[in-house]
Amino acid sequence: MYFVYLLRCADGTLYTGTTDDVARRLAVHQSGKGAKYPRGRGPLRVVYREDCGDKSAARASFLLNVATGVVLAIGVVITALSFFVLFLSISLLMQKNRPKLHSLLQLGYPTAEVARPYRQVVLLTSVVTFALAVGASFLLRGLYIDSLRAMGGGAPVWLPVTAGLALTLLTALLNTLAIRRRVVSAFYS
């Protein structure tokens, strides 16, 4: 019987491996022998283990865990890049319209009224992007979920959707704050 296990190191990082005896493998890691990564990062503790049957299933599960980590890391990078692209686009648009913004503010229009069209663009693009991402996720998930369930897997959908919603709201909030700051700075130029 083989297991995929997940160790939490003292520095908070995680290490994943496969073995037929988790307790023995943990003792090997704690002694400073075994895999290179956990050496010197003790004390180590097992935070997750999964019974995978034979060695090939354990290797496949390990590979799936590594691939999931890579996909999540890429997702975080893409999210950060999309935030900066949206921020840069709005900033350039506002820079182009700076004289008009300045004139509107000097005529007495409230800051919130002057910033409204830019906020609406940010909110609309955020909502559309989130909806497209969720739709694509469900579409792609439908292609592989039956195979995953046959292997005894299948994570709940609410977790990635909630994480995506949180990132979308954070991005929209940060861009909205940046817009307000830009409009206020246009008044003093």
Short mmCIF file of N, CA and C in Angstrom, two decimals:
data_model
loop_
_atom_site.label_atom_id
_atom_site.label_comp_id
_atom_site.label_asym_id
_atom_site.label_seq_id
_atom_site.Cartn_x
_atom_site.Cartn_y
_atom_site.Cartn_z
N MET A 1 0.86 -1.18 0.00
CA MET A 1 0.00 0.00 0.00
C MET A 1 0.90 1.24 0.00
N TYR A 2 0.67 2.15 -0.94
CA TYR A 2 1.46 3.37 -1.04
C TYR A 2 0.63 4.59 -0.66
N PHE A 3 1.34 5.61 -0.17
CA PHE A 3 0.71 6.85 0.27
C PHE A 3 1.39 8.03 -0.38
N VAL A 4 0.62 9.07 -0.64
CA VAL A 4 1.16 10.39 -0.94
C VAL A 4 1.03 11.17 0.35
N TYR A 5 2.11 11.82 0.78
CA TYR A 5 2.08 12.56 2.04
C TYR A 5 2.54 13.99 1.82
N LEU A 6 2.10 14.85 2.70
CA LEU A 6 2.43 16.27 2.64
C LEU A 6 3.01 16.65 4.00
N LEU A 7 4.23 17.16 4.01
CA LEU A 7 4.89 17.60 5.24
C LEU A 7 4.89 19.11 5.32
N ARG A 8 4.66 19.65 6.51
CA ARG A 8 4.83 21.08 6.74
C ARG A 8 6.16 21.24 7.47
N CYS A 9 7.05 22.04 6.88
CA CYS A 9 8.34 22.31 7.49
C CYS A 9 8.20 23.43 8.52
N ALA A 10 9.22 23.60 9.35
CA ALA A 10 9.17 24.63 10.40
C ALA A 10 9.06 26.03 9.81
N ASP A 11 9.58 26.24 8.59
CA ASP A 11 9.50 27.57 7.97
C ASP A 11 8.17 27.79 7.25
N GLY A 12 7.23 26.82 7.37
CA GLY A 12 5.90 26.98 6.78
C GLY A 12 5.77 26.44 5.38
N THR A 13 6.88 26.05 4.75
CA THR A 13 6.79 25.50 3.40
C THR A 13 6.30 24.06 3.45
N LEU A 14 5.89 23.56 2.29
CA LEU A 14 5.35 22.21 2.20
C LEU A 14 6.24 21.34 1.34
N TYR A 15 6.27 20.06 1.66
CA TYR A 15 7.00 19.07 0.88
C TYR A 15 6.07 17.89 0.63
N THR A 16 6.04 17.39 -0.60
CA THR A 16 5.19 16.25 -0.95
C THR A 16 6.07 15.09 -1.39
N GLY A 17 5.68 13.89 -0.96
CA GLY A 17 6.41 12.69 -1.36
C GLY A 17 5.51 11.48 -1.39
N THR A 18 6.08 10.34 -1.80
CA THR A 18 5.34 9.08 -1.81
C THR A 18 6.15 8.05 -1.03
N THR A 19 5.46 7.15 -0.35
CA THR A 19 6.12 6.09 0.42
C THR A 19 5.13 4.99 0.72
N ASP A 20 5.67 3.85 1.18
CA ASP A 20 4.79 2.78 1.62
C ASP A 20 4.63 2.78 3.14
N ASP A 21 5.40 3.63 3.85
CA ASP A 21 5.31 3.73 5.31
C ASP A 21 5.57 5.18 5.70
N VAL A 22 4.52 5.93 5.97
CA VAL A 22 4.64 7.38 6.24
C VAL A 22 5.44 7.63 7.51
N ALA A 23 5.18 6.87 8.58
CA ALA A 23 5.90 7.08 9.85
C ALA A 23 7.40 6.86 9.68
N ARG A 24 7.78 5.79 8.98
CA ARG A 24 9.20 5.51 8.75
C ARG A 24 9.83 6.61 7.90
N ARG A 25 9.10 7.05 6.87
CA ARG A 25 9.64 8.10 5.99
C ARG A 25 9.80 9.42 6.73
N LEU A 26 8.85 9.75 7.62
CA LEU A 26 8.97 10.96 8.44
C LEU A 26 10.21 10.88 9.32
N ALA A 27 10.47 9.71 9.91
CA ALA A 27 11.66 9.53 10.75
C ALA A 27 12.94 9.73 9.93
N VAL A 28 12.94 9.24 8.70
CA VAL A 28 14.10 9.43 7.82
C VAL A 28 14.30 10.92 7.53
N HIS A 29 13.21 11.62 7.24
CA HIS A 29 13.31 13.06 6.98
C HIS A 29 13.80 13.80 8.24
N GLN A 30 13.26 13.44 9.39
CA GLN A 30 13.63 14.12 10.65
C GLN A 30 15.11 13.91 10.97
N SER A 31 15.66 12.76 10.58
CA SER A 31 17.07 12.47 10.87
C SER A 31 18.02 13.21 9.93
N GLY A 32 17.49 13.89 8.92
CA GLY A 32 18.34 14.64 7.99
C GLY A 32 18.75 13.84 6.78
N LYS A 33 18.23 12.63 6.68
CA LYS A 33 18.51 11.80 5.51
C LYS A 33 17.28 11.85 4.60
N GLY A 34 17.35 11.23 3.48
CA GLY A 34 16.21 11.23 2.57
C GLY A 34 16.29 12.40 1.61
N ALA A 35 15.15 12.94 1.28
CA ALA A 35 15.08 14.01 0.28
C ALA A 35 15.85 15.25 0.73
N LYS A 36 16.37 15.98 -0.23
CA LYS A 36 17.19 17.16 0.06
C LYS A 36 16.37 18.33 0.60
N TYR A 37 15.19 18.56 0.04
CA TYR A 37 14.42 19.77 0.39
C TYR A 37 14.12 19.90 1.89
N PRO A 38 13.60 18.86 2.56
CA PRO A 38 13.25 19.06 3.97
C PRO A 38 14.44 19.08 4.94
N ARG A 39 15.64 18.78 4.47
CA ARG A 39 16.81 18.79 5.36
C ARG A 39 17.02 20.18 5.95
N GLY A 40 17.20 20.23 7.26
CA GLY A 40 17.45 21.50 7.94
C GLY A 40 16.22 22.37 8.09
N ARG A 41 15.06 21.86 7.73
CA ARG A 41 13.83 22.64 7.84
C ARG A 41 12.91 22.08 8.93
N GLY A 42 13.48 21.25 9.81
CA GLY A 42 12.67 20.61 10.86
C GLY A 42 12.34 21.56 11.99
N PRO A 43 11.48 21.18 12.86
CA PRO A 43 10.78 19.91 12.88
C PRO A 43 9.71 19.85 11.79
N LEU A 44 9.52 18.64 11.31
CA LEU A 44 8.56 18.38 10.24
C LEU A 44 7.33 17.70 10.83
N ARG A 45 6.18 17.95 10.22
CA ARG A 45 4.98 17.22 10.64
C ARG A 45 4.14 16.89 9.42
N VAL A 46 3.50 15.74 9.49
CA VAL A 46 2.63 15.29 8.41
C VAL A 46 1.31 16.03 8.53
N VAL A 47 0.93 16.76 7.49
CA VAL A 47 -0.33 17.50 7.51
C VAL A 47 -1.40 16.85 6.63
N TYR A 48 -0.96 15.93 5.78
CA TYR A 48 -1.93 15.25 4.90
C TYR A 48 -1.29 13.97 4.40
N ARG A 49 -2.10 12.94 4.29
CA ARG A 49 -1.66 11.72 3.62
C ARG A 49 -2.87 11.07 2.99
N GLU A 50 -2.60 10.42 1.87
CA GLU A 50 -3.68 9.81 1.10
C GLU A 50 -3.25 8.41 0.68
N ASP A 51 -4.10 7.46 0.93
CA ASP A 51 -3.87 6.08 0.51
C ASP A 51 -4.09 6.00 -0.99
N CYS A 52 -3.08 5.55 -1.72
CA CYS A 52 -3.18 5.51 -3.18
C CYS A 52 -3.15 4.12 -3.76
N GLY A 53 -3.13 3.10 -2.93
CA GLY A 53 -3.10 1.74 -3.46
C GLY A 53 -1.70 1.32 -3.85
N ASP A 54 -1.43 1.22 -5.13
CA ASP A 54 -0.11 0.77 -5.57
C ASP A 54 0.82 1.96 -5.86
N LYS A 55 2.06 1.62 -6.18
CA LYS A 55 3.08 2.66 -6.37
C LYS A 55 2.78 3.57 -7.56
N SER A 56 2.25 3.02 -8.65
CA SER A 56 1.97 3.85 -9.82
C SER A 56 0.85 4.84 -9.53
N ALA A 57 -0.15 4.44 -8.74
CA ALA A 57 -1.22 5.37 -8.36
C ALA A 57 -0.67 6.47 -7.46
N ALA A 58 0.26 6.09 -6.57
CA ALA A 58 0.88 7.09 -5.70
C ALA A 58 1.67 8.10 -6.52
N ARG A 59 2.42 7.62 -7.50
CA ARG A 59 3.18 8.52 -8.37
C ARG A 59 2.25 9.43 -9.17
N ALA A 60 1.15 8.87 -9.66
CA ALA A 60 0.19 9.68 -10.41
C ALA A 60 -0.43 10.74 -9.53
N SER A 61 -0.77 10.36 -8.28
CA SER A 61 -1.34 11.33 -7.35
C SER A 61 -0.33 12.42 -7.01
N PHE A 62 0.93 12.02 -6.83
CA PHE A 62 2.00 12.98 -6.56
C PHE A 62 2.14 13.95 -7.73
N LEU A 63 2.15 13.42 -8.93
CA LEU A 63 2.26 14.27 -10.13
C LEU A 63 1.08 15.22 -10.23
N LEU A 64 -0.12 14.73 -9.91
CA LEU A 64 -1.31 15.58 -9.93
C LEU A 64 -1.19 16.71 -8.91
N ASN A 65 -0.66 16.40 -7.72
CA ASN A 65 -0.47 17.44 -6.70
C ASN A 65 0.53 18.49 -7.16
N VAL A 66 1.63 18.05 -7.77
CA VAL A 66 2.62 19.00 -8.27
C VAL A 66 2.02 19.86 -9.38
N ALA A 67 1.30 19.22 -10.31
CA ALA A 67 0.67 19.97 -11.41
C ALA A 67 -0.34 20.98 -10.88
N THR A 68 -1.08 20.60 -9.85
CA THR A 68 -2.04 21.53 -9.25
C THR A 68 -1.33 22.74 -8.66
N GLY A 69 -0.22 22.50 -7.98
CA GLY A 69 0.55 23.61 -7.42
C GLY A 69 1.07 24.55 -8.50
N VAL A 70 1.55 23.99 -9.59
CA VAL A 70 2.05 24.80 -10.70
C VAL A 70 0.92 25.63 -11.31
N VAL A 71 -0.23 24.99 -11.51
CA VAL A 71 -1.38 25.70 -12.09
C VAL A 71 -1.83 26.84 -11.17
N LEU A 72 -1.85 26.57 -9.86
CA LEU A 72 -2.23 27.63 -8.92
C LEU A 72 -1.24 28.79 -8.96
N ALA A 73 0.05 28.48 -9.01
CA ALA A 73 1.07 29.54 -9.07
C ALA A 73 0.91 30.36 -10.34
N ILE A 74 0.67 29.70 -11.46
CA ILE A 74 0.46 30.42 -12.72
C ILE A 74 -0.79 31.28 -12.63
N GLY A 75 -1.84 30.76 -12.00
CA GLY A 75 -3.07 31.53 -11.82
C GLY A 75 -2.85 32.80 -11.02
N VAL A 76 -2.03 32.70 -9.97
CA VAL A 76 -1.72 33.88 -9.15
C VAL A 76 -0.95 34.91 -9.98
N VAL A 77 0.00 34.45 -10.76
CA VAL A 77 0.78 35.36 -11.60
C VAL A 77 -0.12 36.03 -12.64
N ILE A 78 -0.99 35.27 -13.26
CA ILE A 78 -1.90 35.84 -14.26
C ILE A 78 -2.84 36.85 -13.61
N THR A 79 -3.32 36.54 -12.41
CA THR A 79 -4.20 37.47 -11.70
C THR A 79 -3.47 38.78 -11.40
N ALA A 80 -2.24 38.67 -10.93
CA ALA A 80 -1.46 39.89 -10.65
C ALA A 80 -1.22 40.69 -11.92
N LEU A 81 -0.89 40.00 -13.00
CA LEU A 81 -0.67 40.71 -14.27
C LEU A 81 -1.94 41.37 -14.78
N SER A 82 -3.07 40.70 -14.62
CA SER A 82 -4.33 41.30 -15.08
C SER A 82 -4.67 42.54 -14.27
N PHE A 83 -4.37 42.50 -12.98
CA PHE A 83 -4.58 43.69 -12.15
C PHE A 83 -3.75 44.85 -12.68
N PHE A 84 -2.48 44.60 -12.97
CA PHE A 84 -1.62 45.68 -13.43
C PHE A 84 -1.99 46.16 -14.83
N VAL A 85 -2.44 45.27 -15.69
CA VAL A 85 -2.87 45.69 -17.03
C VAL A 85 -4.10 46.58 -16.93
N LEU A 86 -5.07 46.17 -16.11
CA LEU A 86 -6.27 46.99 -15.94
C LEU A 86 -5.91 48.33 -15.31
N PHE A 87 -5.05 48.30 -14.29
CA PHE A 87 -4.62 49.53 -13.63
C PHE A 87 -3.91 50.46 -14.61
N LEU A 88 -3.02 49.90 -15.41
CA LEU A 88 -2.29 50.71 -16.38
C LEU A 88 -3.23 51.28 -17.45
N SER A 89 -4.17 50.49 -17.91
CA SER A 89 -5.12 50.97 -18.92
C SER A 89 -5.95 52.14 -18.39
N ILE A 90 -6.47 51.99 -17.18
CA ILE A 90 -7.26 53.06 -16.58
C ILE A 90 -6.39 54.29 -16.33
N SER A 91 -5.17 54.08 -15.87
CA SER A 91 -4.27 55.21 -15.61
C SER A 91 -3.95 55.98 -16.89
N LEU A 92 -3.71 55.24 -17.97
CA LEU A 92 -3.42 55.91 -19.25
C LEU A 92 -4.63 56.67 -19.76
N LEU A 93 -5.80 56.07 -19.62
CA LEU A 93 -7.03 56.74 -20.04
C LEU A 93 -7.26 58.01 -19.22
N MET A 94 -7.02 57.92 -17.94
CA MET A 94 -7.21 59.10 -17.08
C MET A 94 -6.14 60.16 -17.36
N GLN A 95 -4.93 59.73 -17.66
CA GLN A 95 -3.86 60.69 -17.99
C GLN A 95 -4.22 61.43 -19.28
N LYS A 96 -4.78 60.71 -20.24
CA LYS A 96 -5.19 61.33 -21.50
C LYS A 96 -6.28 62.38 -21.26
N ASN A 97 -7.19 62.09 -20.33
CA ASN A 97 -8.32 62.99 -20.04
C ASN A 97 -8.06 63.92 -18.87
N ARG A 98 -6.83 64.03 -18.43
CA ARG A 98 -6.50 64.84 -17.25
C ARG A 98 -6.98 66.30 -17.36
N PRO A 99 -6.78 66.97 -18.50
CA PRO A 99 -7.27 68.36 -18.59
C PRO A 99 -8.80 68.45 -18.43
N LYS A 100 -9.51 67.48 -18.99
CA LYS A 100 -10.97 67.47 -18.85
C LYS A 100 -11.38 67.21 -17.41
N LEU A 101 -10.69 66.29 -16.76
CA LEU A 101 -10.97 66.01 -15.35
C LEU A 101 -10.73 67.25 -14.50
N HIS A 102 -9.63 67.93 -14.77
CA HIS A 102 -9.29 69.15 -14.03
C HIS A 102 -10.38 70.21 -14.23
N SER A 103 -10.82 70.37 -15.47
CA SER A 103 -11.86 71.36 -15.74
C SER A 103 -13.17 71.02 -15.03
N LEU A 104 -13.57 69.76 -15.07
CA LEU A 104 -14.81 69.35 -14.40
C LEU A 104 -14.73 69.59 -12.89
N LEU A 105 -13.60 69.28 -12.31
CA LEU A 105 -13.44 69.49 -10.87
C LEU A 105 -13.45 70.98 -10.52
N GLN A 106 -12.84 71.80 -11.38
CA GLN A 106 -12.83 73.24 -11.12
C GLN A 106 -14.21 73.85 -11.31
N LEU A 107 -15.04 73.23 -12.14
CA LEU A 107 -16.41 73.71 -12.31
C LEU A 107 -17.31 73.33 -11.13
N GLY A 108 -16.78 72.51 -10.22
CA GLY A 108 -17.54 72.16 -9.03
C GLY A 108 -18.17 70.79 -9.02
N TYR A 109 -17.90 69.99 -10.04
CA TYR A 109 -18.43 68.63 -10.02
C TYR A 109 -17.78 67.84 -8.88
N PRO A 110 -18.56 67.04 -8.17
CA PRO A 110 -17.99 66.24 -7.09
C PRO A 110 -17.01 65.19 -7.63
N THR A 111 -16.02 64.86 -6.82
CA THR A 111 -15.01 63.87 -7.20
C THR A 111 -15.66 62.55 -7.59
N ALA A 112 -16.68 62.14 -6.83
CA ALA A 112 -17.34 60.87 -7.11
C ALA A 112 -18.01 60.87 -8.48
N GLU A 113 -18.59 62.01 -8.87
CA GLU A 113 -19.25 62.10 -10.18
C GLU A 113 -18.22 62.04 -11.32
N VAL A 114 -17.09 62.69 -11.13
CA VAL A 114 -16.06 62.71 -12.17
C VAL A 114 -15.45 61.31 -12.32
N ALA A 115 -15.31 60.60 -11.21
CA ALA A 115 -14.69 59.26 -11.23
C ALA A 115 -15.65 58.15 -11.65
N ARG A 116 -16.96 58.43 -11.66
CA ARG A 116 -17.96 57.38 -11.91
C ARG A 116 -17.73 56.60 -13.20
N PRO A 117 -17.50 57.23 -14.36
CA PRO A 117 -17.33 56.43 -15.59
C PRO A 117 -16.14 55.47 -15.49
N TYR A 118 -15.08 55.90 -14.86
CA TYR A 118 -13.89 55.05 -14.73
C TYR A 118 -14.17 53.88 -13.79
N ARG A 119 -14.88 54.16 -12.70
CA ARG A 119 -15.26 53.09 -11.76
C ARG A 119 -16.17 52.08 -12.46
N GLN A 120 -17.09 52.58 -13.28
CA GLN A 120 -17.99 51.68 -13.99
C GLN A 120 -17.23 50.77 -14.96
N VAL A 121 -16.22 51.31 -15.63
CA VAL A 121 -15.41 50.50 -16.53
C VAL A 121 -14.69 49.41 -15.74
N VAL A 122 -14.12 49.77 -14.59
CA VAL A 122 -13.40 48.79 -13.77
C VAL A 122 -14.35 47.70 -13.28
N LEU A 123 -15.50 48.10 -12.77
CA LEU A 123 -16.45 47.11 -12.25
C LEU A 123 -16.99 46.22 -13.36
N LEU A 124 -17.31 46.81 -14.51
CA LEU A 124 -17.83 46.02 -15.62
C LEU A 124 -16.78 45.01 -16.12
N THR A 125 -15.56 45.46 -16.31
CA THR A 125 -14.52 44.54 -16.78
C THR A 125 -14.24 43.46 -15.74
N SER A 126 -14.28 43.80 -14.47
CA SER A 126 -14.05 42.80 -13.41
C SER A 126 -15.15 41.75 -13.41
N VAL A 127 -16.41 42.18 -13.51
CA VAL A 127 -17.53 41.24 -13.50
C VAL A 127 -17.50 40.35 -14.74
N VAL A 128 -17.25 40.93 -15.90
CA VAL A 128 -17.21 40.14 -17.14
C VAL A 128 -16.05 39.14 -17.09
N THR A 129 -14.89 39.57 -16.62
CA THR A 129 -13.74 38.68 -16.52
C THR A 129 -14.01 37.53 -15.57
N PHE A 130 -14.62 37.83 -14.41
CA PHE A 130 -14.95 36.79 -13.45
C PHE A 130 -15.95 35.80 -14.04
N ALA A 131 -16.97 36.31 -14.70
CA ALA A 131 -17.99 35.44 -15.29
C ALA A 131 -17.38 34.54 -16.37
N LEU A 132 -16.50 35.09 -17.21
CA LEU A 132 -15.84 34.28 -18.24
C LEU A 132 -14.94 33.21 -17.61
N ALA A 133 -14.22 33.58 -16.55
CA ALA A 133 -13.34 32.62 -15.89
C ALA A 133 -14.13 31.48 -15.25
N VAL A 134 -15.24 31.81 -14.59
CA VAL A 134 -16.07 30.77 -13.98
C VAL A 134 -16.69 29.88 -15.05
N GLY A 135 -17.17 30.49 -16.12
CA GLY A 135 -17.74 29.71 -17.22
C GLY A 135 -16.72 28.77 -17.84
N ALA A 136 -15.51 29.27 -18.09
CA ALA A 136 -14.45 28.43 -18.66
C ALA A 136 -14.07 27.32 -17.70
N SER A 137 -14.03 27.63 -16.41
CA SER A 137 -13.69 26.61 -15.40
C SER A 137 -14.71 25.48 -15.41
N PHE A 138 -15.99 25.84 -15.42
CA PHE A 138 -17.03 24.81 -15.43
C PHE A 138 -17.00 24.00 -16.73
N LEU A 139 -16.74 24.67 -17.83
CA LEU A 139 -16.66 23.97 -19.11
C LEU A 139 -15.50 22.97 -19.11
N LEU A 140 -14.33 23.42 -18.70
CA LEU A 140 -13.15 22.55 -18.68
C LEU A 140 -13.30 21.44 -17.63
N ARG A 141 -13.90 21.78 -16.49
CA ARG A 141 -14.10 20.79 -15.44
C ARG A 141 -15.02 19.68 -15.92
N GLY A 142 -16.00 20.03 -16.71
CA GLY A 142 -16.91 19.04 -17.26
C GLY A 142 -16.22 18.02 -18.14
N LEU A 143 -15.07 18.41 -18.73
CA LEU A 143 -14.34 17.50 -19.61
C LEU A 143 -13.58 16.42 -18.84
N TYR A 144 -13.15 16.70 -17.61
CA TYR A 144 -12.34 15.72 -16.89
C TYR A 144 -12.94 15.23 -15.57
N ILE A 145 -14.05 15.77 -15.11
CA ILE A 145 -14.56 15.43 -13.78
C ILE A 145 -14.99 13.97 -13.67
N ASP A 146 -15.53 13.38 -14.74
CA ASP A 146 -15.93 11.97 -14.68
C ASP A 146 -14.72 11.07 -14.45
N SER A 147 -13.62 11.36 -15.14
CA SER A 147 -12.39 10.58 -14.95
C SER A 147 -11.85 10.75 -13.54
N LEU A 148 -11.91 11.96 -13.03
CA LEU A 148 -11.42 12.23 -11.69
C LEU A 148 -12.27 11.53 -10.63
N ARG A 149 -13.57 11.54 -10.82
CA ARG A 149 -14.46 10.86 -9.87
C ARG A 149 -14.24 9.35 -9.91
N ALA A 150 -13.95 8.81 -11.09
CA ALA A 150 -13.69 7.37 -11.20
C ALA A 150 -12.46 6.96 -10.41
N MET A 151 -11.50 7.88 -10.25
CA MET A 151 -10.30 7.60 -9.45
C MET A 151 -10.52 7.91 -7.97
N GLY A 152 -11.73 8.36 -7.62
CA GLY A 152 -12.01 8.65 -6.22
C GLY A 152 -11.74 10.09 -5.83
N GLY A 153 -11.57 10.97 -6.80
CA GLY A 153 -11.28 12.37 -6.52
C GLY A 153 -12.43 13.26 -6.90
N GLY A 154 -12.17 14.52 -6.91
CA GLY A 154 -13.18 15.51 -7.29
C GLY A 154 -13.37 16.51 -6.17
N ALA A 155 -12.73 17.63 -6.30
CA ALA A 155 -12.79 18.66 -5.26
C ALA A 155 -14.07 19.48 -5.42
N PRO A 156 -14.52 20.10 -4.32
CA PRO A 156 -15.72 20.94 -4.43
C PRO A 156 -15.45 22.18 -5.29
N VAL A 157 -16.48 22.64 -5.95
CA VAL A 157 -16.36 23.78 -6.87
C VAL A 157 -16.32 25.11 -6.12
N TRP A 158 -16.92 25.18 -4.97
CA TRP A 158 -17.08 26.46 -4.28
C TRP A 158 -15.74 27.09 -3.90
N LEU A 159 -14.71 26.30 -3.62
CA LEU A 159 -13.43 26.87 -3.17
C LEU A 159 -12.76 27.73 -4.25
N PRO A 160 -12.54 27.24 -5.47
CA PRO A 160 -11.92 28.11 -6.47
C PRO A 160 -12.82 29.28 -6.88
N VAL A 161 -14.13 29.06 -6.89
CA VAL A 161 -15.03 30.16 -7.24
C VAL A 161 -14.96 31.25 -6.18
N THR A 162 -14.94 30.86 -4.91
CA THR A 162 -14.82 31.83 -3.82
C THR A 162 -13.49 32.57 -3.88
N ALA A 163 -12.41 31.83 -4.14
CA ALA A 163 -11.09 32.48 -4.26
C ALA A 163 -11.07 33.45 -5.43
N GLY A 164 -11.66 33.05 -6.56
CA GLY A 164 -11.72 33.95 -7.72
C GLY A 164 -12.54 35.18 -7.45
N LEU A 165 -13.65 35.01 -6.73
CA LEU A 165 -14.49 36.15 -6.37
C LEU A 165 -13.73 37.11 -5.45
N ALA A 166 -13.02 36.54 -4.48
CA ALA A 166 -12.23 37.38 -3.56
C ALA A 166 -11.16 38.17 -4.32
N LEU A 167 -10.46 37.52 -5.24
CA LEU A 167 -9.45 38.22 -6.04
C LEU A 167 -10.07 39.27 -6.93
N THR A 168 -11.23 38.98 -7.49
CA THR A 168 -11.92 39.95 -8.35
C THR A 168 -12.32 41.17 -7.54
N LEU A 169 -12.88 40.95 -6.36
CA LEU A 169 -13.29 42.07 -5.51
C LEU A 169 -12.08 42.89 -5.05
N LEU A 170 -11.00 42.21 -4.71
CA LEU A 170 -9.78 42.92 -4.29
C LEU A 170 -9.23 43.77 -5.43
N THR A 171 -9.19 43.20 -6.63
CA THR A 171 -8.71 43.93 -7.80
C THR A 171 -9.58 45.15 -8.09
N ALA A 172 -10.89 44.95 -8.03
CA ALA A 172 -11.81 46.07 -8.29
C ALA A 172 -11.66 47.15 -7.23
N LEU A 173 -11.52 46.76 -5.97
CA LEU A 173 -11.35 47.73 -4.89
C LEU A 173 -10.06 48.53 -5.06
N LEU A 174 -8.96 47.85 -5.33
CA LEU A 174 -7.68 48.55 -5.50
C LEU A 174 -7.72 49.50 -6.70
N ASN A 175 -8.32 49.06 -7.79
CA ASN A 175 -8.44 49.94 -8.96
C ASN A 175 -9.35 51.13 -8.68
N THR A 176 -10.43 50.91 -7.94
CA THR A 176 -11.34 52.00 -7.58
C THR A 176 -10.64 53.04 -6.72
N LEU A 177 -9.85 52.56 -5.76
CA LEU A 177 -9.08 53.49 -4.92
C LEU A 177 -8.05 54.26 -5.74
N ALA A 178 -7.42 53.59 -6.69
CA ALA A 178 -6.44 54.26 -7.55
C ALA A 178 -7.13 55.31 -8.42
N ILE A 179 -8.33 55.03 -8.90
CA ILE A 179 -9.08 55.99 -9.71
C ILE A 179 -9.40 57.23 -8.88
N ARG A 180 -9.87 57.02 -7.67
CA ARG A 180 -10.19 58.16 -6.79
C ARG A 180 -8.95 59.03 -6.56
N ARG A 181 -7.82 58.36 -6.33
CA ARG A 181 -6.57 59.10 -6.10
C ARG A 181 -6.18 59.89 -7.35
N ARG A 182 -6.35 59.31 -8.51
CA ARG A 182 -6.01 59.99 -9.76
C ARG A 182 -6.91 61.20 -10.01
N VAL A 183 -8.20 61.05 -9.72
CA VAL A 183 -9.13 62.16 -9.93
C VAL A 183 -8.79 63.30 -8.98
N VAL A 184 -8.51 62.97 -7.73
CA VAL A 184 -8.15 64.02 -6.76
C VAL A 184 -6.86 64.72 -7.18
N SER A 185 -5.88 63.94 -7.68
CA SER A 185 -4.62 64.54 -8.09
C SER A 185 -4.81 65.42 -9.35
N ALA A 186 -5.82 65.10 -10.17
CA ALA A 186 -6.10 65.91 -11.37
C ALA A 186 -6.57 67.32 -10.96
N PHE A 187 -7.21 67.43 -9.82
CA PHE A 187 -7.69 68.72 -9.36
C PHE A 187 -6.55 69.66 -9.00
N TYR A 188 -5.47 69.06 -8.46
CA TYR A 188 -4.33 69.87 -8.01
C TYR A 188 -3.26 70.07 -9.07
N SER A 189 -3.53 69.61 -10.29
CA SER A 189 -2.50 69.79 -11.34
C SER A 189 -2.65 71.11 -12.05
#
